[in-house]
Amino acid sequence: MTNQLTGGGAVTRATTSFYEEYDTLTLAQRLLGYELVHESPEGTTAGIIVETEGYLTGDPACHAYRRKTQRNAAMFGPAGTVYVYQIYGMYYCLNVVTGPEEVGEAVLIRALQPTEGIDLMAMRRSEAAGRLFDPATRNGLRDLCNGPGKLVIAMGITQPAHNFSSLETGTLAIRGPVLTGFDMVTTTRIGITQGADLPYRYYVKGNRFVSKW
DNA sequence: GATCAGATGGTCT
DNA sequence: GACCATCTGATCA
């Protein structure tokens, strides 16, 4: 049995040097086409990253804009750290920490194109929403991970298990690239009021798994 | 397709 | 006490 995270062939797990190599906005763009993978006790789930947003220091929409607090502490960790935070009292969002340590920048993962463990994703989404998600229906597959809160549920990502964890050594990883040769769209970010005019959102052009196009 | 209200609770002022 | 990096179902079209 091959190691899912490190990969058996040309597609390999990204290491810390990958996250350190690029500034936040460049990494937000480069992560498109890479695959997010979670090896959990229930099984492995994975999906191609098709939509991201960058959050920078000096950016009023960034959680680290004011100062380091208990909530945003993971953002100040080294590049390649996972930052999971709760929003609206009921959902969680996944970020890849970027930039130098103690700076506080990150890339929000907003949507995935499911590739592995689709039944498990559907089961998790069904349980969380209290209704049945059937990936075989017209939009069923698309509804699993086309939003930051949704993909966290489908992937089985939790704050206690993954906040502060390392994408290089933890159960959550990024591998790839698995999708190349696509066009990218740059737009303003979604769901924010501060810094709403900044063009820090990126997605794979024409990809139907993006949250909003 | 679009738009809108409600759910729901931690975090920071 | 106000503010959210959201999702869902209802309603209108």
CSV table of C-alpha atoms (C1' of nucleotides) in Angstrom, one decimal, chain A residues 66-67 69-71 86-90, chain B residues 1-2 6-13:
chain,number,residue,atom,x,y,z
A,66,ARG,CA,-4.3,44.3,14.8
A,67,ARG,CA,-2.2,42.0,16.8
A,69,THR,CA,-4.2,36.9,19.9
A,70,GLN,CA,-5.2,33.5,21.0
A,71,ARG,CA,-7.4,33.0,18.0
A,86,GLN,CA,-14.4,29.3,13.7
A,87,ILE,CA,-16.7,31.8,11.9
A,88,TYR,CA,-20.4,32.7,12.5
A,89,GLY,CA,-20.4,30.5,15.6
A,90,MET,CA,-21.0,27.3,13.5
B,1,DG,C1',-31.1,32.2,-11.9
B,2,DA,C1',-31.1,35.9,-7.8
B,6,DG,C1',-32.2,33.0,10.2
B,7,DA,C1',-29.1,30.0,12.7
B,8,DT,C1',-25.5,30.5,16.3
B,9,DG,C1',-21.4,31.5,19.5
B,10,DG,C1',-16.5,32.9,20.0
B,11,DT,C1',-13.7,37.0,19.9
B,12,DC,C1',-12.6,41.6,20.6
B,13,DT,C1',-14.0,46.4,21.8
